[in-house]
Coordinates of C-alpha atoms and ligand atoms in Angstrom, one line a residue:
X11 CA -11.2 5.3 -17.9
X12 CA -7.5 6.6 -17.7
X13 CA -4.3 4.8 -18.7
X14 CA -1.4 5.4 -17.2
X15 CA 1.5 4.6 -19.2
X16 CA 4.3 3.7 -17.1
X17 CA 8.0 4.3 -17.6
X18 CA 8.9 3.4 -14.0
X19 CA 8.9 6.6 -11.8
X20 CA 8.4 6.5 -8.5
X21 CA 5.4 8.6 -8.2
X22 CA 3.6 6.4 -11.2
X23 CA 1.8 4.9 -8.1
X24 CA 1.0 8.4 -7.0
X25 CA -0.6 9.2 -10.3
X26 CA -2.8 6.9 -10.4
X27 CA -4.4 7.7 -7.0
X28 CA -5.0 11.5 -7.4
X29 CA -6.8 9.9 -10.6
X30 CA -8.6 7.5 -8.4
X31 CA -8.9 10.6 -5.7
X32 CA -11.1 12.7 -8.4
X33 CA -13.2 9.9 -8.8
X34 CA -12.1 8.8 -11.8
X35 CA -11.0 5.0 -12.8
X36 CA -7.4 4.4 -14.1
X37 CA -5.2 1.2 -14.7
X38 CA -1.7 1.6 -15.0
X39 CA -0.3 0.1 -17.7
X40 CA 3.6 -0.8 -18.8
X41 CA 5.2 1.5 -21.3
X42 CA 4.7 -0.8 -24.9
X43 CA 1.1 -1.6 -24.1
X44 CA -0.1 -1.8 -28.1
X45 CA -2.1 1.8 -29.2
X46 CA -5.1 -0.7 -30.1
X47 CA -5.1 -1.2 -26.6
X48 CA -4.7 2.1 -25.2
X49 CA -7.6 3.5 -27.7
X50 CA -10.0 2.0 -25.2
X51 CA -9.1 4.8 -22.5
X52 CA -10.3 8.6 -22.7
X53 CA -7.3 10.0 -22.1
X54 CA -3.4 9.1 -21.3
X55 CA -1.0 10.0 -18.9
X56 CA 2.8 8.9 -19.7
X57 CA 4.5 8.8 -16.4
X58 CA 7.9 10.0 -15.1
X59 CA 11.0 7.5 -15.0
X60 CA 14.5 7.1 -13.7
X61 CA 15.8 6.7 -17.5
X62 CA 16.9 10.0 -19.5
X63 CA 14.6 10.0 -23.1
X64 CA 18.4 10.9 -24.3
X65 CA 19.6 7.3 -23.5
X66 CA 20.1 4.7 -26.2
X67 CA 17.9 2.2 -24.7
X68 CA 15.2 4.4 -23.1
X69 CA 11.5 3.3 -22.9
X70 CA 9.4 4.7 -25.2
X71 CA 5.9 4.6 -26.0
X72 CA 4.5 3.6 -29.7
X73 CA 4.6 7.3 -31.6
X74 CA 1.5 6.5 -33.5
X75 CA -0.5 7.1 -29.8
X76 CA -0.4 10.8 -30.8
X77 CA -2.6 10.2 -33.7
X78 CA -5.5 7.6 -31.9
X79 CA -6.9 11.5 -31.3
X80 CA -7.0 11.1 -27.4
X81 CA -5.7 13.7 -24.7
X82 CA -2.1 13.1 -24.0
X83 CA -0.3 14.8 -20.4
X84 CA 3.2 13.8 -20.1
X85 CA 4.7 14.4 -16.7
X86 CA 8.7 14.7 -16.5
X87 CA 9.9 12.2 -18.5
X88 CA 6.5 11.7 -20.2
X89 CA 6.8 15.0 -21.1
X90 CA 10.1 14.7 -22.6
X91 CA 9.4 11.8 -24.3
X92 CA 6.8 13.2 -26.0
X93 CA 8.6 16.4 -27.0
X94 CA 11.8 14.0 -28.0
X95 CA 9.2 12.1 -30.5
X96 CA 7.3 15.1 -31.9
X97 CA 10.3 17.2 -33.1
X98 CA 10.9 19.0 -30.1
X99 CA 14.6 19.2 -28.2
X100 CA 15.4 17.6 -24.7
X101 CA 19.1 18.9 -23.3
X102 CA 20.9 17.1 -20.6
X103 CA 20.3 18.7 -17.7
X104 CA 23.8 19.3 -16.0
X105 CA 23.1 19.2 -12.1
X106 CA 19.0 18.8 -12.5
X107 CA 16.5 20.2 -10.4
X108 CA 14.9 18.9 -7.4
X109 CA 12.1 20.0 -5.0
X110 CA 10.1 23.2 -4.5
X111 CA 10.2 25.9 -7.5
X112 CA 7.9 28.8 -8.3
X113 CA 6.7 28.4 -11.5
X114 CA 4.9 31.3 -13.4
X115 CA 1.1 29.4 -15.2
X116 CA -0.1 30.0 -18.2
X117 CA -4.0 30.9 -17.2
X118 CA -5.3 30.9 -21.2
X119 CA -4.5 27.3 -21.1
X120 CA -7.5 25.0 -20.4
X121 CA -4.9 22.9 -18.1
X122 CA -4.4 26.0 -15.6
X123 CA -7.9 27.2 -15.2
X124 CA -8.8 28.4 -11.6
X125 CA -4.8 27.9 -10.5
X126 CA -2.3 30.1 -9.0
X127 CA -0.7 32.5 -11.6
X128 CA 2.6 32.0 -9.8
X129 CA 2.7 28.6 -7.5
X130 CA 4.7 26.2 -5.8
X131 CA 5.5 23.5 -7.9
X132 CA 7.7 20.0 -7.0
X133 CA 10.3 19.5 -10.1
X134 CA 12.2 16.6 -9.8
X135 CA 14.2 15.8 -13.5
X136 CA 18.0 15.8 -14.8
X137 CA 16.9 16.7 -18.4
X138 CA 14.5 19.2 -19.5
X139 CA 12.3 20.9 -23.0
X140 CA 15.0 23.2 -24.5
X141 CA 12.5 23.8 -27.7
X142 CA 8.5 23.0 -27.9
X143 CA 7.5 20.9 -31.1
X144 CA 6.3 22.7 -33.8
X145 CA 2.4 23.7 -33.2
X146 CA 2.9 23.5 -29.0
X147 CA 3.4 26.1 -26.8
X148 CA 5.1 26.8 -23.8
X149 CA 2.3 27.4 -20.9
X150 CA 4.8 27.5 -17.7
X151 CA 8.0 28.5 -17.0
X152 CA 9.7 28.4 -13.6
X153 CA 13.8 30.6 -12.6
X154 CA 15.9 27.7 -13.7
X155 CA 13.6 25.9 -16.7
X156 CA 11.8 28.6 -19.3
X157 CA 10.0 25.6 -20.8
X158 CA 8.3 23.8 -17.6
X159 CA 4.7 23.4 -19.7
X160 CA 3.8 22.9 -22.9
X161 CA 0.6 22.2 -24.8
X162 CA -0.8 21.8 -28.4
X163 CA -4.4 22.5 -27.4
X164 CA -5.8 21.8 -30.6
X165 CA -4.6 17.8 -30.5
X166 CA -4.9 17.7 -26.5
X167 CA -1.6 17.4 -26.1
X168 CA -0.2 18.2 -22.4
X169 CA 3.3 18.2 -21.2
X170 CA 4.5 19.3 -17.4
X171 CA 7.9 19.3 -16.5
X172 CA 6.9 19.5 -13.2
X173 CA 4.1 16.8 -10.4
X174 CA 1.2 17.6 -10.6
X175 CA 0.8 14.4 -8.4
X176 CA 3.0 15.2 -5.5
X177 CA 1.2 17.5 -2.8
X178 CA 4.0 19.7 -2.4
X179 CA 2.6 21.3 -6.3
X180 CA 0.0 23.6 -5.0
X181 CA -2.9 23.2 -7.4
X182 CA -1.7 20.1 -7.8
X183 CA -4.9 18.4 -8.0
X184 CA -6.3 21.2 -9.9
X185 CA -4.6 20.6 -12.8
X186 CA -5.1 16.8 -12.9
X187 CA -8.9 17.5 -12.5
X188 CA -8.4 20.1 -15.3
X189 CA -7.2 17.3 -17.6
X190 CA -9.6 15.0 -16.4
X191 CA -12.6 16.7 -16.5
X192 CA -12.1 19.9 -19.2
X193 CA -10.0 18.1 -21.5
X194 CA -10.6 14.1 -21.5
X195 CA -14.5 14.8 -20.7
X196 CA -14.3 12.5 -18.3
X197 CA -17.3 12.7 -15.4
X198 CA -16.1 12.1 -11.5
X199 CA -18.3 8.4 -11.4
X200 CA -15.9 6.0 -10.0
X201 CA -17.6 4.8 -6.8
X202 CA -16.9 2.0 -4.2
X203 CA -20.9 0.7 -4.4
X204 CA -20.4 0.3 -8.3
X205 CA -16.7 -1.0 -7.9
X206 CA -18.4 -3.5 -5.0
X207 CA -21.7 -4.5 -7.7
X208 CA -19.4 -4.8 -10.9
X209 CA -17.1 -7.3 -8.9
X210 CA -19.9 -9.7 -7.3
X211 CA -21.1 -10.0 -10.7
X212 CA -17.7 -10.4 -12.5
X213 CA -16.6 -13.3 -9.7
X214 CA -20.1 -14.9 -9.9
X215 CA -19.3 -15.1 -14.1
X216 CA -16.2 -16.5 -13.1
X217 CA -16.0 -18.9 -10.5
X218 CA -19.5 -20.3 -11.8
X219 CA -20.1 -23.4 -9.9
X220 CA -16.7 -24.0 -8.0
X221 CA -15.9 -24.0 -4.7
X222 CA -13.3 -21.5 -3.7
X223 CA -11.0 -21.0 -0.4
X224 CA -9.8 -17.8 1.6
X225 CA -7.3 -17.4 4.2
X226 CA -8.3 -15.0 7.1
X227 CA -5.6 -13.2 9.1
X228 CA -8.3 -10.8 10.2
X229 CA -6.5 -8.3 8.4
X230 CA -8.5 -5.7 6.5
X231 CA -7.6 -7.0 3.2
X232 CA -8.1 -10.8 3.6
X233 CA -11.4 -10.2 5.6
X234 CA -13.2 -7.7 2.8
X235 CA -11.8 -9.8 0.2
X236 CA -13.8 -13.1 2.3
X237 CA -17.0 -10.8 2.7
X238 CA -17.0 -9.5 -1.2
X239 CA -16.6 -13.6 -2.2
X240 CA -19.2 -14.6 0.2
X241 CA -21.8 -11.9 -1.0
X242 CA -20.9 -13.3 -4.4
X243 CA -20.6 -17.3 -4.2
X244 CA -22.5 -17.8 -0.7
X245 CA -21.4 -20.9 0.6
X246 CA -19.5 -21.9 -1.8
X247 CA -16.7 -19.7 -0.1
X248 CA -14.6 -21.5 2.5
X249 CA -12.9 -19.5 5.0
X250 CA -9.8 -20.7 6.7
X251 CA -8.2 -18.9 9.9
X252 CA -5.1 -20.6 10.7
X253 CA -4.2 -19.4 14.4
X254 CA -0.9 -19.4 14.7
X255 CA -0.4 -18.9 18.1
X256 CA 1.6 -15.8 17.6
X257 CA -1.6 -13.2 18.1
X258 CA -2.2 -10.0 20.0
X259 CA -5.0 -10.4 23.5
X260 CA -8.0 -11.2 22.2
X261 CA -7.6 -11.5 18.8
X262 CA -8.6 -14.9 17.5
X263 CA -12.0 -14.7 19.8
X264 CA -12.8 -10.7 18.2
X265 CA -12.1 -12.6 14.6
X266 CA -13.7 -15.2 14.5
X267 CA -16.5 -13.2 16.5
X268 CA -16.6 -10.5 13.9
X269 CA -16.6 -13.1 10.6
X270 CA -19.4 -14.9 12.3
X271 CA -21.6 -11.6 12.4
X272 CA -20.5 -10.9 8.6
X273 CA -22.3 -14.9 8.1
X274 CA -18.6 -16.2 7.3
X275 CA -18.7 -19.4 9.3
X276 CA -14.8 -19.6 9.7
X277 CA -12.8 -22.9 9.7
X278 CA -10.7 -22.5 12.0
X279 CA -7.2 -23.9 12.4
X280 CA -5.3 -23.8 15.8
X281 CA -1.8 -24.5 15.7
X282 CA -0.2 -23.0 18.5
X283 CA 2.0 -25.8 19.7
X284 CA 3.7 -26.3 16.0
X285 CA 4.8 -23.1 15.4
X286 CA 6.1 -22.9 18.9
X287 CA 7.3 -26.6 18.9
X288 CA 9.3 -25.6 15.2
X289 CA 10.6 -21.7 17.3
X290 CA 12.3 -23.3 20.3
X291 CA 15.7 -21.7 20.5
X292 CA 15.4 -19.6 17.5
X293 CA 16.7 -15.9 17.9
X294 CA 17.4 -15.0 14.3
X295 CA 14.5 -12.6 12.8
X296 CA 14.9 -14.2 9.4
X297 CA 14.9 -17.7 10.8
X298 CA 12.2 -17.0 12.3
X299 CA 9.9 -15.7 9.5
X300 CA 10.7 -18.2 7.3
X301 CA 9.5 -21.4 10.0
X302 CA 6.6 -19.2 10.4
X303 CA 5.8 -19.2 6.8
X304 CA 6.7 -22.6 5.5
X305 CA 4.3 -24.0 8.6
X306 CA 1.9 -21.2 7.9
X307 CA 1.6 -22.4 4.0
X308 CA 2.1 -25.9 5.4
X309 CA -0.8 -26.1 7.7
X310 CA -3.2 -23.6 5.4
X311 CA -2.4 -26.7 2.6
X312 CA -3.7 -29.5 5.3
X313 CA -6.8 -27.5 5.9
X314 CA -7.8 -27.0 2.1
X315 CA -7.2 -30.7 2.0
X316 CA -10.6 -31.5 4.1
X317 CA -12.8 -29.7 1.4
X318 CA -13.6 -31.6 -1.3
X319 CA -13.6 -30.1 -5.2
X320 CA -12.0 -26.4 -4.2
X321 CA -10.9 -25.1 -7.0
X322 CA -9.7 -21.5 -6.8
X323 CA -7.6 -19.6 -3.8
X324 CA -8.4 -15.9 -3.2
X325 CA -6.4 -13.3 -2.1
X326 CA -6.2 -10.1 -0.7
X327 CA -3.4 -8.9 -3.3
X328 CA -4.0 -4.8 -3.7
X329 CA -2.4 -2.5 -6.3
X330 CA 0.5 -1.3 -4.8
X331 CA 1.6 -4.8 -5.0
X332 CA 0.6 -5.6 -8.7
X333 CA 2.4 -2.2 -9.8
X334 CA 5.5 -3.0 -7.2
X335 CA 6.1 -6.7 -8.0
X336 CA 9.0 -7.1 -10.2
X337 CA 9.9 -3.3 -10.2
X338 CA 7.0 -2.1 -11.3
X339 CA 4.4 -2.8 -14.3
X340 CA 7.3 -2.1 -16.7
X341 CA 9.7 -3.7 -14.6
X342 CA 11.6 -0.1 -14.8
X343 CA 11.4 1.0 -10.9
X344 CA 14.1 0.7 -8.4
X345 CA 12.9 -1.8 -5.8
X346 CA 12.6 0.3 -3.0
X347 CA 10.5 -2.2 -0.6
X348 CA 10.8 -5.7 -0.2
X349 CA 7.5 -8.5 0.3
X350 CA 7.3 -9.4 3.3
X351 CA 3.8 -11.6 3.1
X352 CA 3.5 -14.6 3.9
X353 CA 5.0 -16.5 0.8
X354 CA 3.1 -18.7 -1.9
X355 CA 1.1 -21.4 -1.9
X356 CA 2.6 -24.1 -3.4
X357 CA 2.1 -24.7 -7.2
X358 CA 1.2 -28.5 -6.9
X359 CA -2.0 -28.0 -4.8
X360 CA -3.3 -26.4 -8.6
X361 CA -5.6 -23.4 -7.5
X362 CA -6.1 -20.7 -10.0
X363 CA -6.4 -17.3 -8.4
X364 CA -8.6 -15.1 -8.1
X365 CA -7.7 -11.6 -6.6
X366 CA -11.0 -9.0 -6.7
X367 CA -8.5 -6.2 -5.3
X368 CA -5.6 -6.2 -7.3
X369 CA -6.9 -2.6 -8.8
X370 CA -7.6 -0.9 -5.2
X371 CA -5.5 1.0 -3.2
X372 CA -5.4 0.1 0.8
X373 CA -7.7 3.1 1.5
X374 CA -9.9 2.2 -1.1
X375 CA -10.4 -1.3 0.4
X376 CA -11.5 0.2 3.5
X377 CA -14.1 1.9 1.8
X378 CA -15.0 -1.0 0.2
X379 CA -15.0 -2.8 3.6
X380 CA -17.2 -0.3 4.9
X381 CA -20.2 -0.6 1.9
X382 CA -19.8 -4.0 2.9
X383 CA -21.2 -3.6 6.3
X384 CA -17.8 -4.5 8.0
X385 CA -17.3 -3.0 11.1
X386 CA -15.3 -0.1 11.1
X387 CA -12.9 -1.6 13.9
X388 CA -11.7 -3.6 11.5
X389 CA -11.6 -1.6 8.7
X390 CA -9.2 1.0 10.3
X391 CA -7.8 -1.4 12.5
X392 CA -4.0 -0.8 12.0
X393 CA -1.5 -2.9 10.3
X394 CA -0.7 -6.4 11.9
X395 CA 2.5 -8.5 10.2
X396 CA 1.9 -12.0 9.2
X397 CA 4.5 -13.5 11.5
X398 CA 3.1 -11.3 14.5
X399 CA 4.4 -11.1 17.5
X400 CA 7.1 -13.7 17.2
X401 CA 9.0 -10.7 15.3
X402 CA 8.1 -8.7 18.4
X403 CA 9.8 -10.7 20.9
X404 CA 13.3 -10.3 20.0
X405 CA 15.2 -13.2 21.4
X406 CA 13.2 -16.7 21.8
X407 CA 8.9 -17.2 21.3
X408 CA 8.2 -19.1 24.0
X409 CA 4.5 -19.1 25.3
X410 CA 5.4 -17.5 28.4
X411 CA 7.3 -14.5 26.7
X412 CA 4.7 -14.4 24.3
X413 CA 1.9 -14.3 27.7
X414 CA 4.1 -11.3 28.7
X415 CA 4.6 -9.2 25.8
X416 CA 0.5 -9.4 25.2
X417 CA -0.5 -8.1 28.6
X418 CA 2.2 -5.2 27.6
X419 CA 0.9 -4.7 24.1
X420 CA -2.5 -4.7 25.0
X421 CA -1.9 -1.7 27.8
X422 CA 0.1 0.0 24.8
X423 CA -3.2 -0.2 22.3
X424 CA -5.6 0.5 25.1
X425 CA -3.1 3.8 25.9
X426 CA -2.7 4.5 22.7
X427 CA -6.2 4.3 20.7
X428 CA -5.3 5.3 17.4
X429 CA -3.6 8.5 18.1
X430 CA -0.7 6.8 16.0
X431 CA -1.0 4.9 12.4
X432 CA 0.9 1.9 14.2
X433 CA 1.8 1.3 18.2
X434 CA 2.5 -1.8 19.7
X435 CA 4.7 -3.4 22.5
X436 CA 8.1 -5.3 22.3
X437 CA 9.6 -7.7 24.5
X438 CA 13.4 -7.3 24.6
X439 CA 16.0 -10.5 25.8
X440 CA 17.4 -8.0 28.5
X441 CA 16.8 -7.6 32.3
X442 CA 17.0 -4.7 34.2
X443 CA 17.9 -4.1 38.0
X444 CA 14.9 -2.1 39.5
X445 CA 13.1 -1.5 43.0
X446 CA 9.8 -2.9 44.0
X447 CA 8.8 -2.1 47.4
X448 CA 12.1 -2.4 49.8
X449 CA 13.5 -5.4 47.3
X450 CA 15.8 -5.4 44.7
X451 CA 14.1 -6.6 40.9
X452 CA 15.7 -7.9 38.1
X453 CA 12.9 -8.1 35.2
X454 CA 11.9 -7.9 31.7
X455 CA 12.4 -4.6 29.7
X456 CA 9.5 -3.3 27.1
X457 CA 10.2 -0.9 24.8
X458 CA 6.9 1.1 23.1
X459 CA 6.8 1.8 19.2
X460 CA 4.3 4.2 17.8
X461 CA 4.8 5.4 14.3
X462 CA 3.0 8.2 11.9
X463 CA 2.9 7.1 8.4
X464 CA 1.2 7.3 5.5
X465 CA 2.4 4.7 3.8
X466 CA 4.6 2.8 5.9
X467 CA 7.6 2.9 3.8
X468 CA 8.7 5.4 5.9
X469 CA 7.4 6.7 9.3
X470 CA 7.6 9.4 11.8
X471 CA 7.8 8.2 15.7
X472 CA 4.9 9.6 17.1
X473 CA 4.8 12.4 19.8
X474 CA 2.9 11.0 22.3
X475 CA 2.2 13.3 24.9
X476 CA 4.1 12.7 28.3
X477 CA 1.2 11.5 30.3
X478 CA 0.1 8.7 28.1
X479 CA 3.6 7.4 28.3
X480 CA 3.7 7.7 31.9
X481 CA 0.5 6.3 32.2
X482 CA 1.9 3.0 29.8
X483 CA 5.3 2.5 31.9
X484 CA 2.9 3.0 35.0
X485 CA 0.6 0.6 33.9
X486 CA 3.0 -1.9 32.6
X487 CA 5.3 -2.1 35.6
X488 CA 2.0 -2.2 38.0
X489 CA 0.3 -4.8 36.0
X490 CA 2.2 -6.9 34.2
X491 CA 4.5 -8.2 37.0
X492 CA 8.0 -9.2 35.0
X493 CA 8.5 -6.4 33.0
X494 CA 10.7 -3.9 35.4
X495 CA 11.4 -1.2 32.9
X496 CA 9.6 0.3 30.1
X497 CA 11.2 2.2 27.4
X498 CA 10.2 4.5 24.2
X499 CA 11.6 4.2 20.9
X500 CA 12.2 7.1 19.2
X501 CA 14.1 6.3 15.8
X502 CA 12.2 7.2 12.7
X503 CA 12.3 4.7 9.2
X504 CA 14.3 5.2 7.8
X505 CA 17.1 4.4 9.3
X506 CA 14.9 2.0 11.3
X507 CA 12.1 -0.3 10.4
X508 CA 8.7 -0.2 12.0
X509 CA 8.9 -3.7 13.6
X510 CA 12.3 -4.1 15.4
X511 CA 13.0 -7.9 13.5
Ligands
LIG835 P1 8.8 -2.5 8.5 O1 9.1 -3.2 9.8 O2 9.5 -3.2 7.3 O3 7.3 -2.7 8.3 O4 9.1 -1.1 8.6 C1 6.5 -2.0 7.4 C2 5.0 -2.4 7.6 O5 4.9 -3.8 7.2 C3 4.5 -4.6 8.3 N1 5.3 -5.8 8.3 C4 4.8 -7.0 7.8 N2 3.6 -7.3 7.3 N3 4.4 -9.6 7.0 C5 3.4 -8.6 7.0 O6 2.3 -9.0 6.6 C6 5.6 -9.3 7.5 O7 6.5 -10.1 7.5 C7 5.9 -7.9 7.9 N4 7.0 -7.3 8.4 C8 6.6 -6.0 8.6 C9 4.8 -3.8 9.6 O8 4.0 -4.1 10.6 C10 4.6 -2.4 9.0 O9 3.2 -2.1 9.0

């Protein structure tokens, strides 16, 4: 096991899944975790950060870590940091250096074996290493920074100035296996079928005899999170599906078919009319989502009522949301995204949590999902936003907009078929003048989103070739009769989001 000690950089994230990516488990952990603690870990990676070591109140990590006798690889600031504190020199950089560099590789050096001698590196840092510490060497150097590597081999000690963890570094991954492997001793053994077997056991320890509830969206996350509980605690899981009303053609029915086949006996909770009842004449996006999570939290509440002696709520909470919450584990990181889930349950109904995820990434989950024995529909099925289509509509959700935009969306996904990482259909509140037959129209326009992503923090509009879109505003106008125009929307994020409210 790695640690990842984190001064807030943005790529801490990134780190810790080309860790993950080599097979190898890591927890990322905030910059003043106690040495005690970090002696449990092979090895330990300090992380980048927005700070400069040079400031008076820069993070720092306990000193005596360099004598537990583990392998140490600073990266950027980690790097500095560990220079700063073992009688090295860090200078201010005066305009820093940013993006692709060639950067000449030290070979000798266990960290370089099998890379490059000259490669591509991503540099991103104000200040840099204007002197080693004594017994280091410098292993890299790139045009504009002579010291861009340095290493006391004889300690383990590591420092790149440069990301190893950003794929624009050519042997990138190299060198992290390199550390991993040749210099921690660590094997490549982290597996989703031991992640799965240590977690049914752990929740089984936990939970012991009490009754616990889930909420289904038929998301990927709230469904493998239901399946792992279930293979766990049996019927002592109860799963709640509260329909909202605001879901895509045929969804409820392929959910509550597909939790069925998994053995999950779903309750489900229809509340179409409330939510739509609570929307009439709202327009505003923000208005919106908040009805549409009070009821949601509301009406999940009235449903754990009915079960008797439920004593714990799981969730479907992953990584990326443990490390982002409050900036980060060190609370260093500029908030970059907001949460946009469905708020909290309320503290008075007095569930503790329980959250088997909160150490996977998303694609880790749909591993896990797939040792499972979900079906893979679901586990690649794309992202679906808790308030659903109501923040598709733009304008008022009312049932017979929402009737329209699903025969629309559902053309879109049928056209579409996963030759984008998100595509859907929205309904916008304008009418356009068309011609249907020897008659003048005047009906609904549809616009069509489909994004490339990776991680959905920012996203690429897909290039659809021309005859799917012509076969989607064929289809549309032909089958869906009061939508008169279809249009495609071809803004990336940023400057726009991914859903238009
Ligand atoms: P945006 O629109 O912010 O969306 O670019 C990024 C990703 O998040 C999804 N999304 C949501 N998911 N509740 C959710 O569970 C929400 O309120 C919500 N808003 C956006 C969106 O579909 C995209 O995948």
């Amino acid at each position: 096991m790695i640690a990842i000690v984190d001064f807030g950089s943005q790529y801490t994230q990134l780190i810790a899944r080309r860790v993950r990516e080599a097979h190898v488990y890591c927890e990322v952990v905030p910059y003043w975790t106690k040495p005690d603690e970090l002696s449990k870990y092979k090895g330990i990676i300090l992380s980048g950060s927005p700070r400069s070591v040079l400031g008076e109140s820069s993070p720092m990590p306990d000193s005596s870590i360099y004598y537990l006798g583990k392998p140490v690889l600073g990266l950027c600031y980690g790097m500095q940091a560990m220079a700063h504190q073992l009688g090295g020199a860090v200078e201010k950089g005066k305009s820093g250096e940013y993006g692709r560099a060639e950067a000449k590789l030290d070979r000798n050096s266990v960290l370089f074996q099998g890379t490059k001698e000259v490669g591509t590196v991503w540099m991103s840092h104000g200040d840099h290493v204007i002197k080693a510490p004594k017994d280091f060497e410098v292993i890299a150097s790139s045009g504009s920074c002579a010291v861009a590597a340095i290493s006391n081999a004889s300690k383990n000690f590591y420092g790149l100035q440069f990301h190893p963890e950003v794929k624009h570094t050519e042997d990138g991954a190299l060198i992290i296996e390199n550390f991993l492997f040749k210099i921690c001793g660590e094997e490549p053994s982290w597996k989703m079928s031991s992640f799965a077997e240590e977690q049914i056991e752990a929740i089984k320890k936990t939970v012991g005899d009490d009754h616990v509830i889930a909420g289904v969206s038929g998301g990927v996350d709230s469904v493998v999170t239901a399946v792992l509980l279930h293979k766990a605690i049996g019927k002592q899981l109860h799963v709640i599906f509260v329909d909202h009303g605001l879901l895509r053609e045929g969804e409820r029915e392929e959910v509550i078919f597909t939790l069925t086949n998994l053995g999950l006996d779903p309750i489900l909770v229809g509340c179409e009319d409330i939510f739509l009842d609570a929307l009439k004449g709202v327009t505003e996006p923000e208005q919106k989502r908040t009805i549409i999570g009070r009821l949601f939290i509301e009406e999940f509440e009235k449903a754990c009522k009915t079960i008797p002696g439920v004593k714990w709520l799981a969730q479907g909470t992953l990584y990326p949301d443990v490390i982002e919450s409050s900036g980060g584990v060190s609370g260093l990181a500029d908030k970059i995204k907001s949460h946009h889930n469905v708020g909290g349950l309320p503290e008075s109904m007095n569930l503790k949590l329980i959250e088997p995820m909160r150490m996977l990434f998303k694609d880790e989950v749909r591993h896990l999902g797939r040792e499972l024995g979900v079906p893979k529909h679901l586990t690649d099925r794309q992202p679906f936003p808790g308030p659903g289509l109501a923040i598709r509509l733009v304008g008022e959700v009312t049932r017979q907009r929402l009737d329209i935009l699903r025969k629309a969306d559902e053309i879109v996904r049928e056209e579409i078929a996963g030759d984008a990482d998100q595509y859907f259909a929205v309904l916008l509140p304008v009418s356009s003048v068309g011609v249907q037959g020897d008659e003048r129209s005047y009906n609904c326009v549809c616009a069509v989103r489909a994004v490339s992503t990776t991680d959905f923090m920012t996203a690429s509009w897909t290039k659809l070739p021309y005859e799917v879109l012509d076969r989607i505003a064929t289809r549309i106008t032909g089958e869906v009769k009061q939508i008169g125009r279809v249009v495609f929307d071809i803004t990336n994020k940023p400057p726009a989001t991914i859903e238009w409210e």
